[in-house]
Each structure stands twice: as C-alpha cells, then as structure tokens.
C-alpha cells in the first residue's frame, strides 16, 4: 500500500468523504502489525473499530411466539373487560339520575308485579279445585 | 412475509442491532433487552413486514428508536449514569485491556460525541452502511449524515493527536 495513498484516504476519511472501499483499505492498513510512525497515533482507533465489528449478539433470540394467539386473546379479553367496565359505569351513572318518566314507569311496574302476584295466587287456588274435581269424579259416577 | 424469511433476516441483522443498542445504551444487558424487544415486535407485526422493502434498515431504525426512548425514560438515564461511572473507573485503571468488558475500547474514543454523532459513526464505521441507508435509519438527510460523520471523526482525530502528543512530550 502506497503511503501517499493512505494519507489521502485518511484525509478523506476525516472529512467524511471516503468511500466504503477506501475506508476498508484504511482498516486493512491500520490493522497491520507494523505501520508508518507518523500514522501510529491513529492505529488504536482503527483497531478498536475492527474489534468492535467482531462483537456478536449472544442473548436469547425470541422466535415466533406460539403464544401469539394467547397474546391476542389476552388483549381481546382485556378490551372486553375494559369495555364492560365502562358500560357498567355508564349504566350506573344513568341509574343515579332517573327521569320522572322512569320513576313513574318503575312505580307502575311495581304495581303490575303486585297484581300479577295476586293473580298467580288465585290461579294456584284454582289448581287445587281442579285436582279435587278429578279425585271426586273417581268416586262419584254421574252416569 | 413467511416465518422462515423473517427469521433469516433477523439472524443477519441481530449482531448489528446489538452493537447499535450497546453503543447507545452503554450496557450489555440493556442492549440484549433492546434486541429482544425489537425482535418480538417484528414477530408480532409479521403480517405488515411484506410491505417493507429494506428489512435491515427498518429493523435498525426500530432499534435506534427503542434505544433513544429508553434513554429518555428516567430509569434508563439513571442506569446509564451508573454504567458510565463504572466504565470510567475501568478505563483509568487500564485502558488497553478488556475490550470485551461492559464498555468497549471504542467507547473511550466516542465518549465526547453526541448521541447522534455516535449513532452515525457506529452505522458507518462498524456496520459499514452506505449514506443512503444511514439517512434512512437516522431519518436525516444524506448531507446531514455526512456533516455529522465528519464532525464526529474530526473530534476523534483531535483526541487521538492530543493523546499522542501527551505520550511523547514534544515540549512545545
């Protein structure tokens, strides 16, 4: 390698104008065991760079998560839960302030329920009468 | 994109991701966490990967963004401070040994550079990307990348010359 050329490439390098090929030539030059004394000051830096390039990732490599669906499901469940929570929140706030129409309707509903209960009671009583009639028919022949 | 293709791409880029993350976060553990986080994100978004032409650049951008976000968070900045002091103690004791340690030799040279200068220098000198790719990763213009790179290298040059002159004591 021409020393003149190395100097030229080095100048380009520090100006940020060197091409990748020229930078590669510089790397090769500076990683030689013996270099020109005038350039010795730059050697540690280029050596550090080549050392750094060799560093590899040794950590865990996440692969395609088999739990991908689980993950999505979890998100879906969380979304539904949050949604549900908000819905109940909304309902709660509505119950706190019922309109007069709603109040009247609730009152009416309560009355109707009361009437329905009473009617059911009467119906049950009639059911007894029906059984009585059937049993009585067994003994009393009208023919 | 199918799983095999993505896995192949990840395997080719994982070392670069790790080195970049380590440069920015200055910690092996933090960097490993960053790589894992980014790869997990890639798997989750595998269906969207088909539209991306330059997966390597895309992955490096994600790594860069993730690391910068980490640095912004308070927790990480405390971590960084802890590592910084730890590393400083190491280098003053023996600068030549332990390139494999928590901090690399290169970090000693890069200490005074801004994060952006470190980022650009890392992408160019270690990963040897062309300016177009670096611009894509850093979201800077190619011109800005060249300027940042030149400034970073000039700072390092000044540092090297200074260290050298101290060594031989010219008496000037």
PDB file of C-alpha atoms in Angstrom:
ATOM      1  CA  UNK A   1       0.000   0.000   0.000  1.00  0.00           C
ATOM      2  CA  UNK A   2       1.365   3.381  -1.075  1.00  0.00           C
ATOM      3  CA  UNK A   3       1.876   5.561   1.957  1.00  0.00           C
ATOM      4  CA  UNK A   4       0.810   8.589  -0.030  1.00  0.00           C
ATOM      5  CA  UNK A   5      -2.462   6.908  -0.812  1.00  0.00           C
ATOM      6  CA  UNK A   6      -3.066   6.054   2.823  1.00  0.00           C
ATOM      7  CA  UNK A   7      -2.587   9.706   3.744  1.00  0.00           C
ATOM      8  CA  UNK A   8      -5.003  10.758   1.043  1.00  0.00           C
ATOM      9  CA  UNK A   9      -7.653   8.265   2.130  1.00  0.00           C
ATOM     10  CA  UNK A  10      -7.133   9.235   5.754  1.00  0.00           C
ATOM     11  CA  UNK A  11      -7.795  12.891   4.928  1.00  0.00           C
ATOM     12  CA  UNK A  12     -10.920  11.891   3.040  1.00  0.00           C
ATOM     13  CA  UNK A  13     -11.918   9.716   5.961  1.00  0.00           C
ATOM     14  CA  UNK A  14     -11.771  12.539   8.482  1.00  0.00           C
ATOM     15  CA  UNK A  15     -13.694  14.793   6.095  1.00  0.00           C
ATOM     16  CA  UNK A  16     -16.403  12.141   5.873  1.00  0.00           C
ATOM     17  CA  UNK A  17     -15.788  11.878   2.124  1.00  0.00           C
ATOM     18  CA  UNK A  18     -14.132   8.475   1.840  1.00  0.00           C
ATOM     19  CA  UNK A  19     -15.984   5.673   0.094  1.00  0.00           C
ATOM     20  CA  UNK A  20     -16.659   2.386   1.831  1.00  0.00           C
ATOM     21  CA  UNK A  21     -13.909   0.768  -0.276  1.00  0.00           C
ATOM     22  CA  UNK A  22     -11.373   3.430   0.721  1.00  0.00           C
ATOM     23  CA  UNK A  23     -12.347   3.031   4.361  1.00  0.00           C
ATOM     24  CA  UNK A  24     -11.865  -0.714   4.053  1.00  0.00           C
ATOM     25  CA  UNK A  25      -8.355  -0.131   2.675  1.00  0.00           C
ATOM     26  CA  UNK A  26      -7.595   2.107   5.668  1.00  0.00           C
ATOM     27  CA  UNK A  27      -8.841  -0.575   8.056  1.00  0.00           C
ATOM     28  CA  UNK A  28      -6.582  -3.130   6.402  1.00  0.00           C
ATOM     29  CA  UNK A  29      -3.617  -0.814   6.588  1.00  0.00           C
ATOM     30  CA  UNK A  30      -4.037   0.131  10.239  1.00  0.00           C
ATOM     31  CA  UNK A  31      -4.552  -3.422  11.451  1.00  0.00           C
ATOM     32  CA  UNK A  32      -1.132  -4.471  10.133  1.00  0.00           C
ATOM     33  CA  UNK A  33       1.351  -5.144  12.907  1.00  0.00           C
ATOM     34  CA  UNK A  34       3.827  -2.516  11.663  1.00  0.00           C
ATOM     35  CA  UNK A  35       2.798   0.821  10.188  1.00  0.00           C
ATOM     36  CA  UNK A  36       4.398   4.176   9.465  1.00  0.00           C
ATOM     37  CA  UNK A  37       5.445   6.004  12.644  1.00  0.00           C
ATOM     38  CA  UNK A  38       3.664   9.184  11.616  1.00  0.00           C
ATOM     39  CA  UNK A  39       0.390   7.287  11.411  1.00  0.00           C
ATOM     40  CA  UNK A  40       0.831   5.306  14.625  1.00  0.00           C
ATOM     41  CA  UNK A  41      -1.386   7.692  16.560  1.00  0.00           C
ATOM     42  CA  UNK A  42      -4.442   6.584  14.564  1.00  0.00           C
ATOM     43  CA  UNK A  43      -3.837   2.876  14.998  1.00  0.00           C
ATOM     44  CA  UNK A  44      -5.670   2.419  18.331  1.00  0.00           C
ATOM     45  CA  UNK A  45      -8.860   3.851  16.881  1.00  0.00           C
ATOM     46  CA  UNK A  46      -8.931   1.638  13.806  1.00  0.00           C
ATOM     47  CA  UNK A  47      -8.040  -1.367  15.897  1.00  0.00           C
ATOM     48  CA  UNK A  48     -10.896  -0.563  18.238  1.00  0.00           C
ATOM     49  CA  UNK A  49     -13.271  -0.407  15.283  1.00  0.00           C
ATOM     50  CA  UNK A  50     -12.197  -3.775  13.885  1.00  0.00           C
ATOM     51  CA  UNK A  51     -12.501  -5.237  17.369  1.00  0.00           C
ATOM     52  CA  UNK A  52     -15.971  -3.798  17.702  1.00  0.00           C
ATOM     53  CA  UNK A  53     -17.091  -5.291  14.394  1.00  0.00           C
ATOM     54  CA  UNK A  54     -16.453  -8.757  15.738  1.00  0.00           C
ATOM     55  CA  UNK A  55     -18.839  -8.359  18.637  1.00  0.00           C
ATOM     56  CA  UNK A  56     -21.861 -10.608  18.320  1.00  0.00           C
ATOM     57  CA  UNK A  57     -25.220 -10.876  19.975  1.00  0.00           C
ATOM     58  CA  UNK A  58     -25.302 -13.762  22.424  1.00  0.00           C
ATOM     59  CA  UNK A  59     -28.610 -13.113  24.086  1.00  0.00           C
ATOM     60  CA  UNK A  60     -31.827 -15.034  23.637  1.00  0.00           C
ATOM     61  CA  UNK A  61     -33.452 -14.919  20.270  1.00  0.00           C
ATOM     62  CA  UNK A  62     -37.208 -14.570  20.513  1.00  0.00           C
ATOM     63  CA  UNK A  63     -38.776 -16.855  17.941  1.00  0.00           C
ATOM     64  CA  UNK A  64     -42.249 -16.680  16.511  1.00  0.00           C
ATOM     65  CA  UNK A  65     -44.330 -16.581  19.639  1.00  0.00           C
ATOM     66  CA  UNK A  66     -46.543 -19.659  19.890  1.00  0.00           C
ATOM     67  CA  UNK A  67     -48.367 -17.586  22.435  1.00  0.00           C
ATOM     68  CA  UNK A  68     -49.231 -15.096  19.726  1.00  0.00           C
ATOM     69  CA  UNK A  69     -52.873 -16.178  19.777  1.00  0.00           C
ATOM     70  CA  UNK A  70     -52.843 -16.228  23.543  1.00  0.00           C
ATOM     71  CA  UNK A  71     -51.449 -12.751  23.468  1.00  0.00           C
ATOM     72  CA  UNK A  72     -54.178 -11.590  21.139  1.00  0.00           C
ATOM     73  CA  UNK A  73     -56.751 -13.360  23.249  1.00  0.00           C
ATOM     74  CA  UNK A  74     -55.431 -11.645  26.338  1.00  0.00           C
ATOM     75  CA  UNK A  75     -55.713  -8.296  24.612  1.00  0.00           C
ATOM     76  CA  UNK A  76     -59.227  -9.129  23.458  1.00  0.00           C
ATOM     77  CA  UNK A  77     -60.238 -10.165  26.970  1.00  0.00           C
ATOM     78  CA  UNK A  78     -58.701  -7.036  28.408  1.00  0.00           C
ATOM     79  CA  UNK A  79     -60.528  -4.943  25.816  1.00  0.00           C
ATOM     80  CA  UNK A  80     -63.845  -6.620  26.613  1.00  0.00           C
ATOM     81  CA  UNK A  81     -63.226  -6.185  30.327  1.00  0.00           C
ATOM     82  CA  UNK A  82     -62.446  -2.518  29.915  1.00  0.00           C
ATOM     83  CA  UNK A  83     -65.437  -2.092  27.625  1.00  0.00           C
ATOM     84  CA  UNK A  84     -67.684  -3.871  30.096  1.00  0.00           C
ATOM     85  CA  UNK A  85     -66.369  -1.765  32.887  1.00  0.00           C
ATOM     86  CA  UNK A  86     -67.205   1.405  31.001  1.00  0.00           C
ATOM     87  CA  UNK A  87     -70.657   0.120  30.097  1.00  0.00           C
ATOM     88  CA  UNK A  88     -71.460  -0.604  33.731  1.00  0.00           C
ATOM     89  CA  UNK A  89     -70.031   2.763  34.643  1.00  0.00           C
ATOM     90  CA  UNK A  90     -72.378   4.401  32.149  1.00  0.00           C
ATOM     91  CA  UNK A  91     -75.351   2.404  33.430  1.00  0.00           C
ATOM     92  CA  UNK A  92     -74.507   3.325  36.998  1.00  0.00           C
ATOM     93  CA  UNK A  93     -74.466   6.989  36.225  1.00  0.00           C
ATOM     94  CA  UNK A  94     -77.832   6.687  34.477  1.00  0.00           C
ATOM     95  CA  UNK A  95     -79.417   4.930  37.448  1.00  0.00           C
ATOM     96  CA  UNK A  96     -78.247   7.646  39.757  1.00  0.00           C
ATOM     97  CA  UNK A  97     -80.345  10.245  37.962  1.00  0.00           C
ATOM     98  CA  UNK A  98     -83.629   8.689  36.725  1.00  0.00           C
ATOM     99  CA  UNK A  99     -86.094  10.925  34.908  1.00  0.00           C
ATOM    100  CA  UNK A 100     -89.642  11.383  36.225  1.00  0.00           C
ATOM    101  CA  UNK A 101     -90.953   9.177  33.399  1.00  0.00           C
ATOM    102  CA  UNK A 102     -88.679   6.405  34.561  1.00  0.00           C
ATOM    103  CA  UNK A 103     -89.792   6.846  38.142  1.00  0.00           C
ATOM    104  CA  UNK A 104     -93.447   6.598  37.113  1.00  0.00           C
ATOM    105  CA  UNK A 105     -92.666   3.564  34.987  1.00  0.00           C
ATOM    106  CA  UNK A 106     -90.869   1.850  37.873  1.00  0.00           C
ATOM    107  CA  UNK A 107     -93.846   2.545  40.150  1.00  0.00           C
ATOM    108  CA  UNK A 108     -96.242   1.179  37.561  1.00  0.00           C
ATOM    109  CA  UNK A 109     -94.046  -1.897  37.146  1.00  0.00           C
ATOM    110  CA  UNK A 110     -94.133  -2.500  40.899  1.00  0.00           C
ATOM    111  CA  UNK A 111     -97.933  -2.251  40.909  1.00  0.00           C
ATOM    112  CA  UNK A 112     -98.280  -4.596  37.982  1.00  0.00           C
ATOM    113  CA  UNK A 113     -95.951  -7.077  39.665  1.00  0.00           C
ATOM    114  CA  UNK A 114     -98.146  -6.934  42.782  1.00  0.00           C
ATOM    115  CA  UNK A 115    -101.268  -7.577  40.723  1.00  0.00           C
ATOM    116  CA  UNK A 116     -99.562 -10.421  38.897  1.00  0.00           C
ATOM    117  CA  UNK A 117     -98.548 -11.997  42.219  1.00  0.00           C
ATOM    118  CA  UNK A 118    -102.125 -11.885  43.483  1.00  0.00           C
ATOM    119  CA  UNK A 119    -103.444 -13.369  40.257  1.00  0.00           C
ATOM    120  CA  UNK A 120    -100.916 -16.206  40.469  1.00  0.00           C
ATOM    121  CA  UNK A 121    -102.089 -16.950  43.988  1.00  0.00           C
ATOM    122  CA  UNK A 122    -105.667 -17.180  42.787  1.00  0.00           C
ATOM    123  CA  UNK A 123    -104.571 -19.436  39.924  1.00  0.00           C
ATOM    124  CA  UNK A 124    -102.825 -21.790  42.345  1.00  0.00           C
ATOM    125  CA  UNK A 125    -106.042 -21.998  44.324  1.00  0.00           C
ATOM    126  CA  UNK A 126    -107.929 -22.961  41.156  1.00  0.00           C
ATOM    127  CA  UNK A 127    -105.376 -25.699  40.518  1.00  0.00           C
ATOM    128  CA  UNK A 128    -106.399 -27.296  43.833  1.00  0.00           C
ATOM    129  CA  UNK A 129    -110.005 -27.178  42.729  1.00  0.00           C
ATOM    130  CA  UNK A 130    -109.100 -28.979  39.529  1.00  0.00           C
ATOM    131  CA  UNK A 131    -107.418 -31.829  41.457  1.00  0.00           C
ATOM    132  CA  UNK A 132    -110.419 -32.014  43.773  1.00  0.00           C
ATOM    133  CA  UNK A 133    -112.743 -32.341  40.789  1.00  0.00           C
ATOM    134  CA  UNK A 134    -110.672 -35.146  39.257  1.00  0.00           C
ATOM    135  CA  UNK A 135    -110.483 -37.135  42.504  1.00  0.00           C
ATOM    136  CA  UNK A 136    -114.165 -36.613  43.203  1.00  0.00           C
ATOM    137  CA  UNK A 137    -115.028 -37.926  39.710  1.00  0.00           C
ATOM    138  CA  UNK A 138    -113.328 -41.241  40.560  1.00  0.00           C
ATOM    139  CA  UNK A 139    -115.793 -41.923  43.325  1.00  0.00           C
ATOM    140  CA  UNK A 140    -118.924 -40.302  42.106  1.00  0.00           C
ATOM    141  CA  UNK A 141    -120.171 -41.742  38.929  1.00  0.00           C
ATOM    142  CA  UNK A 142    -122.586 -39.390  37.331  1.00  0.00           C
ATOM    143  CA  UNK A 143    -123.768 -41.973  34.865  1.00  0.00           C
TER     144      UNK A 143
ATOM    145  CA  UNK B   1     -43.694 -12.499   4.605  1.00  0.00           C
ATOM    146  CA  UNK B   2     -43.338 -16.040   5.882  1.00  0.00           C
ATOM    147  CA  UNK B   3     -41.616 -17.030   9.097  1.00  0.00           C
ATOM    148  CA  UNK B   4     -38.516 -18.538   7.523  1.00  0.00           C
ATOM    149  CA  UNK B   5     -37.697 -15.367   5.609  1.00  0.00           C
ATOM    150  CA  UNK B   6     -38.133 -13.193   8.664  1.00  0.00           C
ATOM    151  CA  UNK B   7     -36.005 -15.483  10.788  1.00  0.00           C
ATOM    152  CA  UNK B   8     -33.244 -15.383   8.157  1.00  0.00           C
ATOM    153  CA  UNK B   9     -33.362 -11.588   8.100  1.00  0.00           C
ATOM    154  CA  UNK B  10     -33.261 -11.392  11.872  1.00  0.00           C
ATOM    155  CA  UNK B  11     -30.230 -13.663  12.010  1.00  0.00           C
ATOM    156  CA  UNK B  12     -28.314 -11.450   9.586  1.00  0.00           C
ATOM    157  CA  UNK B  13     -29.138  -8.213  11.378  1.00  0.00           C
ATOM    158  CA  UNK B  14     -29.142  -9.229  15.047  1.00  0.00           C
ATOM    159  CA  UNK B  15     -25.442  -8.519  15.643  1.00  0.00           C
ATOM    160  CA  UNK B  16     -25.740  -5.062  14.122  1.00  0.00           C
ATOM    161  CA  UNK B  17     -28.800  -4.392  16.268  1.00  0.00           C
ATOM    162  CA  UNK B  18     -26.940  -5.485  19.358  1.00  0.00           C
ATOM    163  CA  UNK B  19     -23.877  -3.363  18.627  1.00  0.00           C
ATOM    164  CA  UNK B  20     -26.011  -0.315  17.928  1.00  0.00           C
ATOM    165  CA  UNK B  21     -28.040  -0.828  21.092  1.00  0.00           C
ATOM    166  CA  UNK B  22     -24.910  -1.295  23.130  1.00  0.00           C
ATOM    167  CA  UNK B  23     -23.375   1.846  21.686  1.00  0.00           C
ATOM    168  CA  UNK B  24     -26.406   3.903  22.614  1.00  0.00           C
ATOM    169  CA  UNK B  25     -27.307   2.278  25.924  1.00  0.00           C
ATOM    170  CA  UNK B  26     -23.708   1.546  27.014  1.00  0.00           C
ATOM    171  CA  UNK B  27     -24.746  -1.666  28.719  1.00  0.00           C
ATOM    172  CA  UNK B  28     -24.709  -5.262  27.514  1.00  0.00           C
ATOM    173  CA  UNK B  29     -27.814  -6.260  29.456  1.00  0.00           C
ATOM    174  CA  UNK B  30     -29.778  -3.228  28.332  1.00  0.00           C
ATOM    175  CA  UNK B  31     -28.691  -3.863  24.757  1.00  0.00           C
ATOM    176  CA  UNK B  32     -29.782  -7.504  24.900  1.00  0.00           C
ATOM    177  CA  UNK B  33     -33.150  -6.458  26.258  1.00  0.00           C
ATOM    178  CA  UNK B  34     -33.479  -3.954  23.444  1.00  0.00           C
ATOM    179  CA  UNK B  35     -32.709  -6.567  20.780  1.00  0.00           C
ATOM    180  CA  UNK B  36     -35.233  -8.975  22.262  1.00  0.00           C
ATOM    181  CA  UNK B  37     -37.918  -6.314  22.466  1.00  0.00           C
ATOM    182  CA  UNK B  38     -37.428  -5.264  18.862  1.00  0.00           C
ATOM    183  CA  UNK B  39     -37.395  -8.836  17.540  1.00  0.00           C
ATOM    184  CA  UNK B  40     -40.561  -9.623  19.473  1.00  0.00           C
ATOM    185  CA  UNK B  41     -42.186  -6.598  17.844  1.00  0.00           C
ATOM    186  CA  UNK B  42     -41.108  -7.899  14.443  1.00  0.00           C
ATOM    187  CA  UNK B  43     -42.778 -11.253  15.090  1.00  0.00           C
ATOM    188  CA  UNK B  44     -45.969  -9.622  16.231  1.00  0.00           C
ATOM    189  CA  UNK B  45     -46.093  -7.430  13.120  1.00  0.00           C
ATOM    190  CA  UNK B  46     -45.022 -10.168  10.728  1.00  0.00           C
ATOM    191  CA  UNK B  47     -48.042  -9.610   8.502  1.00  0.00           C
ATOM    192  CA  UNK B  48     -47.058  -5.981   7.898  1.00  0.00           C
ATOM    193  CA  UNK B  49     -43.464  -6.841   7.050  1.00  0.00           C
ATOM    194  CA  UNK B  50     -44.301  -7.805   3.471  1.00  0.00           C
ATOM    195  CA  UNK B  51     -44.736  -4.150   2.521  1.00  0.00           C
ATOM    196  CA  UNK B  52     -41.264  -3.184   3.748  1.00  0.00           C
ATOM    197  CA  UNK B  53     -38.519  -3.426   1.165  1.00  0.00           C
ATOM    198  CA  UNK B  54     -35.468  -2.834   3.334  1.00  0.00           C
ATOM    199  CA  UNK B  55     -35.993  -5.018   6.388  1.00  0.00           C
ATOM    200  CA  UNK B  56     -32.491  -4.440   7.714  1.00  0.00           C
ATOM    201  CA  UNK B  57     -32.837  -0.667   7.609  1.00  0.00           C
ATOM    202  CA  UNK B  58     -36.309  -0.917   9.103  1.00  0.00           C
ATOM    203  CA  UNK B  59     -35.065  -3.114  11.939  1.00  0.00           C
ATOM    204  CA  UNK B  60     -32.136  -0.820  12.659  1.00  0.00           C
ATOM    205  CA  UNK B  61     -34.491   2.161  12.743  1.00  0.00           C
ATOM    206  CA  UNK B  62     -36.687   0.336  15.238  1.00  0.00           C
ATOM    207  CA  UNK B  63     -33.649  -0.480  17.354  1.00  0.00           C
ATOM    208  CA  UNK B  64     -32.449   3.109  17.258  1.00  0.00           C
ATOM    209  CA  UNK B  65     -35.888   4.424  18.226  1.00  0.00           C
ATOM    210  CA  UNK B  66     -36.252   1.910  21.001  1.00  0.00           C
ATOM    211  CA  UNK B  67     -32.845   2.818  22.454  1.00  0.00           C
ATOM    212  CA  UNK B  68     -33.474   6.549  22.273  1.00  0.00           C
ATOM    213  CA  UNK B  69     -36.827   6.042  24.002  1.00  0.00           C
ATOM    214  CA  UNK B  70     -35.095   4.028  26.696  1.00  0.00           C
ATOM    215  CA  UNK B  71     -32.577   6.779  27.191  1.00  0.00           C
ATOM    216  CA  UNK B  72     -35.334   9.314  27.531  1.00  0.00           C
ATOM    217  CA  UNK B  73     -37.027   7.417  30.311  1.00  0.00           C
ATOM    218  CA  UNK B  74     -35.833   8.330  33.754  1.00  0.00           C
ATOM    219  CA  UNK B  75     -34.980   4.803  34.760  1.00  0.00           C
ATOM    220  CA  UNK B  76     -32.625   4.344  31.846  1.00  0.00           C
ATOM    221  CA  UNK B  77     -30.848   7.605  32.428  1.00  0.00           C
ATOM    222  CA  UNK B  78     -30.057   6.509  35.954  1.00  0.00           C
ATOM    223  CA  UNK B  79     -28.785   3.220  34.596  1.00  0.00           C
ATOM    224  CA  UNK B  80     -26.651   4.978  32.045  1.00  0.00           C
ATOM    225  CA  UNK B  81     -25.113   7.125  34.723  1.00  0.00           C
ATOM    226  CA  UNK B  82     -24.256   4.077  36.780  1.00  0.00           C
ATOM    227  CA  UNK B  83     -22.611   2.350  33.842  1.00  0.00           C
ATOM    228  CA  UNK B  84     -20.794   5.482  32.819  1.00  0.00           C
ATOM    229  CA  UNK B  85     -19.086   5.780  36.170  1.00  0.00           C
ATOM    230  CA  UNK B  86     -18.346   2.119  36.248  1.00  0.00           C
ATOM    231  CA  UNK B  87     -16.742   2.290  32.817  1.00  0.00           C
ATOM    232  CA  UNK B  88     -14.750   5.375  33.614  1.00  0.00           C
ATOM    233  CA  UNK B  89     -13.187   3.659  36.566  1.00  0.00           C
ATOM    234  CA  UNK B  90     -12.192   0.774  34.323  1.00  0.00           C
ATOM    235  CA  UNK B  91     -10.527   2.837  31.634  1.00  0.00           C
ATOM    236  CA  UNK B  92      -8.477   4.914  34.008  1.00  0.00           C
ATOM    237  CA  UNK B  93      -7.120   1.738  35.567  1.00  0.00           C
ATOM    238  CA  UNK B  94      -6.132   0.058  32.370  1.00  0.00           C
ATOM    239  CA  UNK B  95      -7.110   1.380  29.004  1.00  0.00           C
ATOM    240  CA  UNK B  96      -5.675  -1.418  26.937  1.00  0.00           C
ATOM    241  CA  UNK B  97      -7.332  -4.445  28.487  1.00  0.00           C
ATOM    242  CA  UNK B  98     -10.924  -5.540  28.400  1.00  0.00           C
ATOM    243  CA  UNK B  99     -12.355  -4.656  25.037  1.00  0.00           C
ATOM    244  CA  UNK B 100     -14.871  -7.364  25.906  1.00  0.00           C
ATOM    245  CA  UNK B 101     -15.924  -5.709  29.105  1.00  0.00           C
ATOM    246  CA  UNK B 102     -19.057  -3.686  29.786  1.00  0.00           C
ATOM    247  CA  UNK B 103     -17.661  -0.911  27.657  1.00  0.00           C
ATOM    248  CA  UNK B 104     -15.545  -1.281  24.553  1.00  0.00           C
ATOM    249  CA  UNK B 105     -12.293   0.483  23.766  1.00  0.00           C
ATOM    250  CA  UNK B 106     -14.143   2.380  21.128  1.00  0.00           C
ATOM    251  CA  UNK B 107     -16.372   3.931  23.786  1.00  0.00           C
ATOM    252  CA  UNK B 108     -13.319   5.712  25.169  1.00  0.00           C
ATOM    253  CA  UNK B 109     -12.906   7.487  21.840  1.00  0.00           C
ATOM    254  CA  UNK B 110     -16.593   8.156  21.454  1.00  0.00           C
ATOM    255  CA  UNK B 111     -17.204   9.499  24.933  1.00  0.00           C
ATOM    256  CA  UNK B 112     -17.316  13.156  23.935  1.00  0.00           C
ATOM    257  CA  UNK B 113     -19.558  12.696  20.921  1.00  0.00           C
ATOM    258  CA  UNK B 114     -23.252  13.479  20.905  1.00  0.00           C
ATOM    259  CA  UNK B 115     -25.665  10.550  20.656  1.00  0.00           C
ATOM    260  CA  UNK B 116     -26.377  11.443  17.058  1.00  0.00           C
ATOM    261  CA  UNK B 117     -22.689  11.533  16.161  1.00  0.00           C
ATOM    262  CA  UNK B 118     -22.180   8.213  17.908  1.00  0.00           C
ATOM    263  CA  UNK B 119     -25.113   6.788  16.003  1.00  0.00           C
ATOM    264  CA  UNK B 120     -23.841   7.916  12.614  1.00  0.00           C
ATOM    265  CA  UNK B 121     -20.273   6.839  13.337  1.00  0.00           C
ATOM    266  CA  UNK B 122     -21.497   3.456  14.523  1.00  0.00           C
ATOM    267  CA  UNK B 123     -23.573   2.878  11.406  1.00  0.00           C
ATOM    268  CA  UNK B 124     -20.733   3.886   9.113  1.00  0.00           C
ATOM    269  CA  UNK B 125     -17.544   2.606  10.739  1.00  0.00           C
ATOM    270  CA  UNK B 126     -18.803  -0.521  12.430  1.00  0.00           C
ATOM    271  CA  UNK B 127     -21.725  -1.557  10.242  1.00  0.00           C
ATOM    272  CA  UNK B 128     -20.334  -0.036   7.026  1.00  0.00           C
ATOM    273  CA  UNK B 129     -23.687   1.112   5.678  1.00  0.00           C
ATOM    274  CA  UNK B 130     -23.804   3.490   2.724  1.00  0.00           C
ATOM    275  CA  UNK B 131     -25.016   7.039   3.276  1.00  0.00           C
ATOM    276  CA  UNK B 132     -28.427   6.315   1.810  1.00  0.00           C
ATOM    277  CA  UNK B 133     -29.095   3.565   4.338  1.00  0.00           C
ATOM    278  CA  UNK B 134     -27.760   5.645   7.220  1.00  0.00           C
ATOM    279  CA  UNK B 135     -30.018   8.513   6.169  1.00  0.00           C
ATOM    280  CA  UNK B 136     -32.952   6.118   6.122  1.00  0.00           C
ATOM    281  CA  UNK B 137     -32.183   4.749   9.579  1.00  0.00           C
ATOM    282  CA  UNK B 138     -31.467   8.079  11.231  1.00  0.00           C
ATOM    283  CA  UNK B 139     -34.209   9.970   9.388  1.00  0.00           C
ATOM    284  CA  UNK B 140     -31.631  12.610   8.480  1.00  0.00           C
ATOM    285  CA  UNK B 141     -30.758  13.869   5.018  1.00  0.00           C
ATOM    286  CA  UNK B 142     -27.657  12.384   3.401  1.00  0.00           C
ATOM    287  CA  UNK B 143     -25.980  15.768   3.706  1.00  0.00           C
ATOM    288  CA  UNK B 144     -26.691  15.925   7.423  1.00  0.00           C
ATOM    289  CA  UNK B 145     -25.304  12.407   7.819  1.00  0.00           C
ATOM    290  CA  UNK B 146     -22.067  13.434   6.094  1.00  0.00           C
ATOM    291  CA  UNK B 147     -21.764  16.516   8.291  1.00  0.00           C
ATOM    292  CA  UNK B 148     -22.389  14.556  11.495  1.00  0.00           C
ATOM    293  CA  UNK B 149     -19.924  11.886  10.425  1.00  0.00           C
ATOM    294  CA  UNK B 150     -17.231  14.377   9.529  1.00  0.00           C
ATOM    295  CA  UNK B 151     -17.647  16.226  12.826  1.00  0.00           C
ATOM    296  CA  UNK B 152     -17.542  13.001  14.792  1.00  0.00           C
ATOM    297  CA  UNK B 153     -14.379  11.817  13.044  1.00  0.00           C
ATOM    298  CA  UNK B 154     -12.669  15.179  13.420  1.00  0.00           C
ATOM    299  CA  UNK B 155     -13.355  15.121  17.148  1.00  0.00           C
ATOM    300  CA  UNK B 156     -11.832  11.675  17.335  1.00  0.00           C
ATOM    301  CA  UNK B 157      -8.858  12.777  15.255  1.00  0.00           C
ATOM    302  CA  UNK B 158      -8.208  15.702  17.599  1.00  0.00           C
ATOM    303  CA  UNK B 159      -8.441  13.363  20.563  1.00  0.00           C
ATOM    304  CA  UNK B 160      -6.003  10.877  19.027  1.00  0.00           C
ATOM    305  CA  UNK B 161      -3.477  13.592  18.204  1.00  0.00           C
ATOM    306  CA  UNK B 162      -3.791  15.051  21.685  1.00  0.00           C
ATOM    307  CA  UNK B 163      -3.263  11.673  23.321  1.00  0.00           C
ATOM    308  CA  UNK B 164      -0.290  11.026  21.061  1.00  0.00           C
ATOM    309  CA  UNK B 165       1.404  14.336  21.849  1.00  0.00           C
ATOM    310  CA  UNK B 166       0.996  13.773  25.554  1.00  0.00           C
ATOM    311  CA  UNK B 167       2.727  10.473  25.060  1.00  0.00           C
ATOM    312  CA  UNK B 168       5.935  11.759  23.522  1.00  0.00           C
ATOM    313  CA  UNK B 169       6.105  15.183  25.233  1.00  0.00           C
ATOM    314  CA  UNK B 170       7.474  17.305  22.425  1.00  0.00           C
ATOM    315  CA  UNK B 171       7.940  20.157  24.852  1.00  0.00           C
ATOM    316  CA  UNK B 172       6.056  22.637  22.690  1.00  0.00           C
TER     317      UNK B 172
END
